[in-house]
JSON list of C-alpha atoms in Angstrom, two decimals:
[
{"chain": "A", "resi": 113, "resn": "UNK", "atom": "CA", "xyz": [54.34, -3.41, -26.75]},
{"chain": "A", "resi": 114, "resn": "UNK", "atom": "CA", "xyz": [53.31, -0.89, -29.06]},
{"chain": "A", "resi": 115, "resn": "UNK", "atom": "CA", "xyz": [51.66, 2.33, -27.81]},
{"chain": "A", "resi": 116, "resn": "UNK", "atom": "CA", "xyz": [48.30, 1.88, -29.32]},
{"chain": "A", "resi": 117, "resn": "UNK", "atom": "CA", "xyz": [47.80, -1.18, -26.84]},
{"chain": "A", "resi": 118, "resn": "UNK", "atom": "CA", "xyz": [49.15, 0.46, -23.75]},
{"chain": "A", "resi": 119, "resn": "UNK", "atom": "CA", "xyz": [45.77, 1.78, -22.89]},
{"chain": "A", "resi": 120, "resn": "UNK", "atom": "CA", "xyz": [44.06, -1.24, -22.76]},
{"chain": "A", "resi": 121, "resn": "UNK", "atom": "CA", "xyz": [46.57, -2.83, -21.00]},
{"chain": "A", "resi": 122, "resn": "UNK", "atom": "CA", "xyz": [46.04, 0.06, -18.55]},
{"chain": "A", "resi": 123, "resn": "UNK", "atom": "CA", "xyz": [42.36, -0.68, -18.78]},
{"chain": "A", "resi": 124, "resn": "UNK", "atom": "CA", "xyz": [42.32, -4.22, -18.35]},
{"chain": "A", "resi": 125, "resn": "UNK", "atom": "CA", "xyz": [44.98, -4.14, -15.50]},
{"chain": "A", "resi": 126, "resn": "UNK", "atom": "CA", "xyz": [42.62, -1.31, -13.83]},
{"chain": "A", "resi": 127, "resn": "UNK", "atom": "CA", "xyz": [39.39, -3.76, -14.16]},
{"chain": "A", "resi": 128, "resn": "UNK", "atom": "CA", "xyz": [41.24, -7.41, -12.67]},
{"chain": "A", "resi": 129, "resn": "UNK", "atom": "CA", "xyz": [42.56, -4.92, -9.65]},
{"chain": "A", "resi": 130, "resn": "UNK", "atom": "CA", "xyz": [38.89, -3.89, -9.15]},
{"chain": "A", "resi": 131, "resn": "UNK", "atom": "CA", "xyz": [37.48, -7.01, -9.27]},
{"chain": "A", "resi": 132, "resn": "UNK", "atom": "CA", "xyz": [40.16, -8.54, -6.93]},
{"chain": "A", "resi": 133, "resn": "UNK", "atom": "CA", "xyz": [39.60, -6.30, -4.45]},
{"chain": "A", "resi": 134, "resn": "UNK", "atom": "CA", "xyz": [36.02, -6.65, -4.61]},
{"chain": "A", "resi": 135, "resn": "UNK", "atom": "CA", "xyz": [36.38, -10.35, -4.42]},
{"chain": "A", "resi": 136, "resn": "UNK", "atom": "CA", "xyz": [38.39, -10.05, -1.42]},
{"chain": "A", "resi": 137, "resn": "UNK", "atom": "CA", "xyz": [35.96, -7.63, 0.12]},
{"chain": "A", "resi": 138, "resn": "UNK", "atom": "CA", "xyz": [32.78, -10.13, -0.12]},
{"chain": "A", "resi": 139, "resn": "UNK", "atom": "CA", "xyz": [35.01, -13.03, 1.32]},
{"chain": "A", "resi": 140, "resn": "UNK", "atom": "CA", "xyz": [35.72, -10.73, 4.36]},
{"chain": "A", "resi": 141, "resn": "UNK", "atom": "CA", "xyz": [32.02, -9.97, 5.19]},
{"chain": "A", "resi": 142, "resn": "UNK", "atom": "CA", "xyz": [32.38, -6.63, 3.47]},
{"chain": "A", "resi": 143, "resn": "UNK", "atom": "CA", "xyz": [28.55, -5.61, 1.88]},
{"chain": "A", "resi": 144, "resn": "UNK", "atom": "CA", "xyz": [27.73, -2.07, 0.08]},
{"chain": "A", "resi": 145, "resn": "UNK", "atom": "CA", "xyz": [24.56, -1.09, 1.53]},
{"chain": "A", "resi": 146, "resn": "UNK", "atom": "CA", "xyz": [22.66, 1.54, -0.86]},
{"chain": "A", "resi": 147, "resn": "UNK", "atom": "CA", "xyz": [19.50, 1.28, 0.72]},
{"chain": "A", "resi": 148, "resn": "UNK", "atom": "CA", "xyz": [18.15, 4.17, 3.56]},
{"chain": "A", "resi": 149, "resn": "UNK", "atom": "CA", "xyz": [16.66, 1.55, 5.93]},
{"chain": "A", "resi": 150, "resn": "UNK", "atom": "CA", "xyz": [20.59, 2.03, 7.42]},
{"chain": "A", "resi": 151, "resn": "UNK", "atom": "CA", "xyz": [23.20, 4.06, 6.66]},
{"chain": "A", "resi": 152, "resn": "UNK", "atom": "CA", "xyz": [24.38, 4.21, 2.94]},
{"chain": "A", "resi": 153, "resn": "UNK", "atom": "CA", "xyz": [28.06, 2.55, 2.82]},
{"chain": "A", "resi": 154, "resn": "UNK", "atom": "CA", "xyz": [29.95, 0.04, 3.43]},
{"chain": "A", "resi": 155, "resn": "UNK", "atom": "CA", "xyz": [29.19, -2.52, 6.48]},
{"chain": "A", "resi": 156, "resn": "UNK", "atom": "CA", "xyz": [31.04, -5.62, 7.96]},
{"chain": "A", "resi": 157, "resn": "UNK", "atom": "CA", "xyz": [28.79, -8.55, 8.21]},
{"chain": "A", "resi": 158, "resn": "UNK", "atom": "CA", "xyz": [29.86, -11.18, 10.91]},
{"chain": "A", "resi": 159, "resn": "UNK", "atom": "CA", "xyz": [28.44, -14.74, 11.60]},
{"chain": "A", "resi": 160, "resn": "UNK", "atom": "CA", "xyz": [26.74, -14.66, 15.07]},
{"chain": "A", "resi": 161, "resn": "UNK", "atom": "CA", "xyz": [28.29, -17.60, 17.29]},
{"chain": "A", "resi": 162, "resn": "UNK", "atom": "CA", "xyz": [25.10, -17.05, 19.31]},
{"chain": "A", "resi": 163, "resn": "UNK", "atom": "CA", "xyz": [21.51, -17.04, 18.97]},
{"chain": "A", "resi": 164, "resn": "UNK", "atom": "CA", "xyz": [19.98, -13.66, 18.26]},
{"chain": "A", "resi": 165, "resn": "UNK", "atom": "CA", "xyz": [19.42, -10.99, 20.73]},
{"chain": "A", "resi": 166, "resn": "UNK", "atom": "CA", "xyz": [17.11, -7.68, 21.14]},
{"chain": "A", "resi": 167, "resn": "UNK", "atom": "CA", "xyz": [19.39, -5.08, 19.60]},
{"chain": "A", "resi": 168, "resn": "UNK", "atom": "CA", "xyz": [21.18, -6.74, 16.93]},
{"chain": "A", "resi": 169, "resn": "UNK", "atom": "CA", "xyz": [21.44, -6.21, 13.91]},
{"chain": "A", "resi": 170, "resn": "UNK", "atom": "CA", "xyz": [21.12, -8.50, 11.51]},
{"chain": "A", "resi": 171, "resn": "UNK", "atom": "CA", "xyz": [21.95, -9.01, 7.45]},
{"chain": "A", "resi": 172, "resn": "UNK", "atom": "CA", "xyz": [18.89, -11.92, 6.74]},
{"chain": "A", "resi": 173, "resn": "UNK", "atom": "CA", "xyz": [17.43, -12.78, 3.11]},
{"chain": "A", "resi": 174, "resn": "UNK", "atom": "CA", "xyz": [13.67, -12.88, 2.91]},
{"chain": "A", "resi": 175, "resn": "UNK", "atom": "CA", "xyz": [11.58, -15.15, 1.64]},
{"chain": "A", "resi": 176, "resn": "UNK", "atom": "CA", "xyz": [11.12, -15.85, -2.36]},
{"chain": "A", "resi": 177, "resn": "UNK", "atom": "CA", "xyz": [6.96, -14.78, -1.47]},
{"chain": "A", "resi": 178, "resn": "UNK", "atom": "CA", "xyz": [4.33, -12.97, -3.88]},
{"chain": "A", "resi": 179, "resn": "UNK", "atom": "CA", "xyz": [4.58, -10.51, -1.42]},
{"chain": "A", "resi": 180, "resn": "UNK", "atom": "CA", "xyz": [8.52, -9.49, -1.49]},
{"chain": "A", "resi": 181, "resn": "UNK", "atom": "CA", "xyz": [7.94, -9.88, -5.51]},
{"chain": "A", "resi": 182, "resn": "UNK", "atom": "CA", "xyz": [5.06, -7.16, -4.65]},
{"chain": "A", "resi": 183, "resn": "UNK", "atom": "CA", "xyz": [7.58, -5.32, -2.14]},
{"chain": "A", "resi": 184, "resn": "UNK", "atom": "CA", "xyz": [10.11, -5.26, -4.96]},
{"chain": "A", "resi": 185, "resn": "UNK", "atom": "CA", "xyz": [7.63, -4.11, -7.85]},
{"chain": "A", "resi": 186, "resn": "UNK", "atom": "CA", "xyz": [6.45, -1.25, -6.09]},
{"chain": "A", "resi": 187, "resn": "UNK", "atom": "CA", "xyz": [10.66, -0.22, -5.30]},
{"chain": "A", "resi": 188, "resn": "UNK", "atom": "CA", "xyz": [10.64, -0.65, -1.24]},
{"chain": "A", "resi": 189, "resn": "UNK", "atom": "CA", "xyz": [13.52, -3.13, -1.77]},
{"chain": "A", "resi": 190, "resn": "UNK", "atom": "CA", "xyz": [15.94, -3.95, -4.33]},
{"chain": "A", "resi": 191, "resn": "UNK", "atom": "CA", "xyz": [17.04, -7.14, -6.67]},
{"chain": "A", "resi": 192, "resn": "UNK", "atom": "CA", "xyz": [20.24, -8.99, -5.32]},
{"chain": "A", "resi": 193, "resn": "UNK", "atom": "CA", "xyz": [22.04, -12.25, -4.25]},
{"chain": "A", "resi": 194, "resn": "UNK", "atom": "CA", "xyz": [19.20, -13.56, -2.06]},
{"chain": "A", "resi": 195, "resn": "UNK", "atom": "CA", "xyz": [16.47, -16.56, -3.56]},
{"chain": "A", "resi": 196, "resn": "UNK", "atom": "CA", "xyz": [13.74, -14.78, -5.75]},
{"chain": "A", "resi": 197, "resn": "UNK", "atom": "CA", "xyz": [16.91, -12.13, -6.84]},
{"chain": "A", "resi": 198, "resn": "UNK", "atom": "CA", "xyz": [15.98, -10.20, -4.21]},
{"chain": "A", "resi": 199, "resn": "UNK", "atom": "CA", "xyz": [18.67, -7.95, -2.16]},
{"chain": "A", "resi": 200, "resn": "UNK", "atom": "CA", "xyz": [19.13, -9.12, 1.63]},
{"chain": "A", "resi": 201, "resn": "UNK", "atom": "CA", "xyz": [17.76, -6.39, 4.34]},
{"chain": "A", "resi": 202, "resn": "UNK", "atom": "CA", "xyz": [19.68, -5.00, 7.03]},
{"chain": "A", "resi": 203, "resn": "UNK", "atom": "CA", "xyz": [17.03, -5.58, 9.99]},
{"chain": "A", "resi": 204, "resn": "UNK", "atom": "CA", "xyz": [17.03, -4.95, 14.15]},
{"chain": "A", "resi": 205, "resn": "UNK", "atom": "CA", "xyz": [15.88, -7.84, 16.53]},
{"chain": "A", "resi": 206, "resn": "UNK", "atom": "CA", "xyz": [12.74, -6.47, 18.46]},
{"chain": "A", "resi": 207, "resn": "UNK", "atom": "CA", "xyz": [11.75, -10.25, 20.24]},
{"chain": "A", "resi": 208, "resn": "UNK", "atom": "CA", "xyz": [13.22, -13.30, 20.69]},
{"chain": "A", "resi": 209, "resn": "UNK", "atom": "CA", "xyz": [12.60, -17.15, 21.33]},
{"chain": "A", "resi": 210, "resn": "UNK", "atom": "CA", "xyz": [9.58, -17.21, 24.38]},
{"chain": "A", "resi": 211, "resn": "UNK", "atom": "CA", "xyz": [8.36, -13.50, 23.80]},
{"chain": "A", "resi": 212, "resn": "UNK", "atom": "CA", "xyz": [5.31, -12.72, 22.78]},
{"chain": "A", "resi": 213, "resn": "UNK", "atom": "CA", "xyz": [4.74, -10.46, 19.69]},
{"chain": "A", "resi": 214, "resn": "UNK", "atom": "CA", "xyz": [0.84, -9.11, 18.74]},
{"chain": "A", "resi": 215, "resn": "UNK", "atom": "CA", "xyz": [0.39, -6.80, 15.46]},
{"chain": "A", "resi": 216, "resn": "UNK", "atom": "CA", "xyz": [-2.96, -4.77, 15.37]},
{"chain": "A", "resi": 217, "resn": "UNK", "atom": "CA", "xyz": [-3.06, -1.05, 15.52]},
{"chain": "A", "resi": 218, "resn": "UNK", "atom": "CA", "xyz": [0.39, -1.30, 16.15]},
{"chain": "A", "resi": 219, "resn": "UNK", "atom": "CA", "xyz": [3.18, -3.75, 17.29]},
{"chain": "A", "resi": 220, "resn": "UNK", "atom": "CA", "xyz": [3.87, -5.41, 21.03]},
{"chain": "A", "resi": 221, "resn": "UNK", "atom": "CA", "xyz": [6.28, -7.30, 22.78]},
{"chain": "A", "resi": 222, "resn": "UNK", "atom": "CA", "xyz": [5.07, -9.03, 25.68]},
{"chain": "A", "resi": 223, "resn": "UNK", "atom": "CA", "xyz": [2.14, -6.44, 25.69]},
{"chain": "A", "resi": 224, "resn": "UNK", "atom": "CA", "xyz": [4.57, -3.01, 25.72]},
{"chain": "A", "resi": 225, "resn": "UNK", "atom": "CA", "xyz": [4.07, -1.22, 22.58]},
{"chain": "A", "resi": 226, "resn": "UNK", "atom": "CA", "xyz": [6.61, -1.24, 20.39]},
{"chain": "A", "resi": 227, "resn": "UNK", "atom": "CA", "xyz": [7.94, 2.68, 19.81]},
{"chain": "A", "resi": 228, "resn": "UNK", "atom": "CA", "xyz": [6.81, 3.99, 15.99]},
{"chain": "A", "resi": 229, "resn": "UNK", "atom": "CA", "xyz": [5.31, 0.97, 15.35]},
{"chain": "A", "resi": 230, "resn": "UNK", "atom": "CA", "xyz": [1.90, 1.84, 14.31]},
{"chain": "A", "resi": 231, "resn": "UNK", "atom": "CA", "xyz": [0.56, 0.02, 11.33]},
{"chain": "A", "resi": 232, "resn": "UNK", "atom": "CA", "xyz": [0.08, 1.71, 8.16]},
{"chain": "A", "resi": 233, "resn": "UNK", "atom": "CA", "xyz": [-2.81, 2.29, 5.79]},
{"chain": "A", "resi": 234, "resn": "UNK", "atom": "CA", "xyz": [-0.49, 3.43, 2.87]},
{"chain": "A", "resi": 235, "resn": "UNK", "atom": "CA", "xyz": [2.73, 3.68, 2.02]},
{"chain": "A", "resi": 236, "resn": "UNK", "atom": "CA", "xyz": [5.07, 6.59, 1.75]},
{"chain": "A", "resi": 237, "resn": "UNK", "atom": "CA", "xyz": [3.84, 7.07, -1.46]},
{"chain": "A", "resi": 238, "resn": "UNK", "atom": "CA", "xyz": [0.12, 7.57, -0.41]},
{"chain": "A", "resi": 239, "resn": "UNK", "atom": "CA", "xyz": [-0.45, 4.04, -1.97]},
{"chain": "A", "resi": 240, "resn": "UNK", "atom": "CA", "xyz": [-2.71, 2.09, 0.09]},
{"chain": "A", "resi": 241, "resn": "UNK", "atom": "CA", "xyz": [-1.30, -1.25, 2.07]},
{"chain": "A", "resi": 242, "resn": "UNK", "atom": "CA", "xyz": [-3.01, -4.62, 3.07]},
{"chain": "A", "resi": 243, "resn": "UNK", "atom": "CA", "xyz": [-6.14, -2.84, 4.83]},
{"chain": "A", "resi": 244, "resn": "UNK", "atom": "CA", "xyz": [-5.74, -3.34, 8.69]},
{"chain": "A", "resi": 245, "resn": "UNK", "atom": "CA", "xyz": [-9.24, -4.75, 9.32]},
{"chain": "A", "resi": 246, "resn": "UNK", "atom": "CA", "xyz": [-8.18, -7.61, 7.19]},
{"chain": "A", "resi": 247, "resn": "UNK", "atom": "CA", "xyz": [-4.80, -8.17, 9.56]},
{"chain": "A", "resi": 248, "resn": "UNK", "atom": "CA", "xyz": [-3.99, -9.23, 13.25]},
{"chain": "A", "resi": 249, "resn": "UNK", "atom": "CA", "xyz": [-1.31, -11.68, 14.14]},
{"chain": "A", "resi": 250, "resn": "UNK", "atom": "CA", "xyz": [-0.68, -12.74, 17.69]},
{"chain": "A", "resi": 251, "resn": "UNK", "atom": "CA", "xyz": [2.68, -14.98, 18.03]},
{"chain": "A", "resi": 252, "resn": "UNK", "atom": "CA", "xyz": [4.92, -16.99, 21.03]},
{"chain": "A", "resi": 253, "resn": "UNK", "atom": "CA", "xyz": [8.29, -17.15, 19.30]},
{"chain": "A", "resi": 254, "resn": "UNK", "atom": "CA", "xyz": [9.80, -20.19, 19.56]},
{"chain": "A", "resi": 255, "resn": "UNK", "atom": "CA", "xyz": [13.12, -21.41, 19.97]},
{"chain": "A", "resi": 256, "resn": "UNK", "atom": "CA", "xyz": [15.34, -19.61, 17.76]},
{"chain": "A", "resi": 257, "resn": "UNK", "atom": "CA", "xyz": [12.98, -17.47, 16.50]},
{"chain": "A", "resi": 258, "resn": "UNK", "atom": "CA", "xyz": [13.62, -13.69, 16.12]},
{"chain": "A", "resi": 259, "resn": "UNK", "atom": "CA", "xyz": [10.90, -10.66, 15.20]},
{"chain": "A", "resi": 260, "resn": "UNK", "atom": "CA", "xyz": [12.68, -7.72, 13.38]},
{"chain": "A", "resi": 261, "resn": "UNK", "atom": "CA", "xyz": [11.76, -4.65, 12.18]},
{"chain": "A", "resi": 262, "resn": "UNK", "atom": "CA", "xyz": [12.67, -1.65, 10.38]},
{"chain": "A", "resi": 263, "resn": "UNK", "atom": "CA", "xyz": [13.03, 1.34, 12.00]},
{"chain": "A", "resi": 264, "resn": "UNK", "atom": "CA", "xyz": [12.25, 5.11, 10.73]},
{"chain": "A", "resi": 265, "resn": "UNK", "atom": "CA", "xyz": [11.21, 3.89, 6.66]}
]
């Protein structure tokens, strides 16, 4: 091997090793999250062998909707693996299957209000959201069901 090619050899030896271990990482649940709805790093995501409970957390892909397309255009979330290209949210259970969930003024579960969850006129950005007046949503969650949220963004 001549010197001029030990470099690249280097190089390309350096990029398979990277890519193997990143391989091996996603097929052990590993995820990089860069978003600050959580803390930045590296997580473990594991397949419940239950249903949902208040509390978890949970690693979820929304829905390919106008309104994630809207979510993404305006930078709240990211592109990724999920349908639509969209990046998969890191979200905590609030309600499960039989509760009841109402969203006006601000969230409830079974009629206690849910801590710093008043709704929004605009976003952090001073841009202005769906107005309220035009939004209410009373729900019974069915069976296997969840409500999540995101806390403190």
């Amino acid at each position: 091997m001549s010197i001029r090619r030990f470099p690249l050899v280097i190089l390309m030896a350096g990029a398979g090793l990277i890519a193997a271990m990143a391989g091996a990482g996603w097929g052990a649940g590993l995820r990089i999250n860069m978003t600050a709805s959580y803390p930045r790093g590296l997580w473990r995501i594991e397949t419940l062998d239950r249903a949902a409970a208040t509390g978890d957390l949970v690693f979820i892909c929304p829905p390919d909707t106008a309104e994630f397309e809207r979510a993404f255009a305006r930078g709240y979330i990211r592109r990724g693996l999920c349908a639509g290209g969209i990046s998969p949210l890191i979200k905590t259970v609030v309600a499960v299957s039989g509760q009841k969930v109402d969203v006006a003024e601000q969230v409830s579960i079974d009629g206690y209000p849910l801590p710093d969850s008043d709704v929004r006129q605009t976003d952090a950005a001073g841009r202005p959201l769906l107005a309220f007046d035009q939004f209410r949503m009373a729900m019974s969650l069915g069976v296997g069901d969840a409500f999540v949220e995101q806390p403190g963004v």
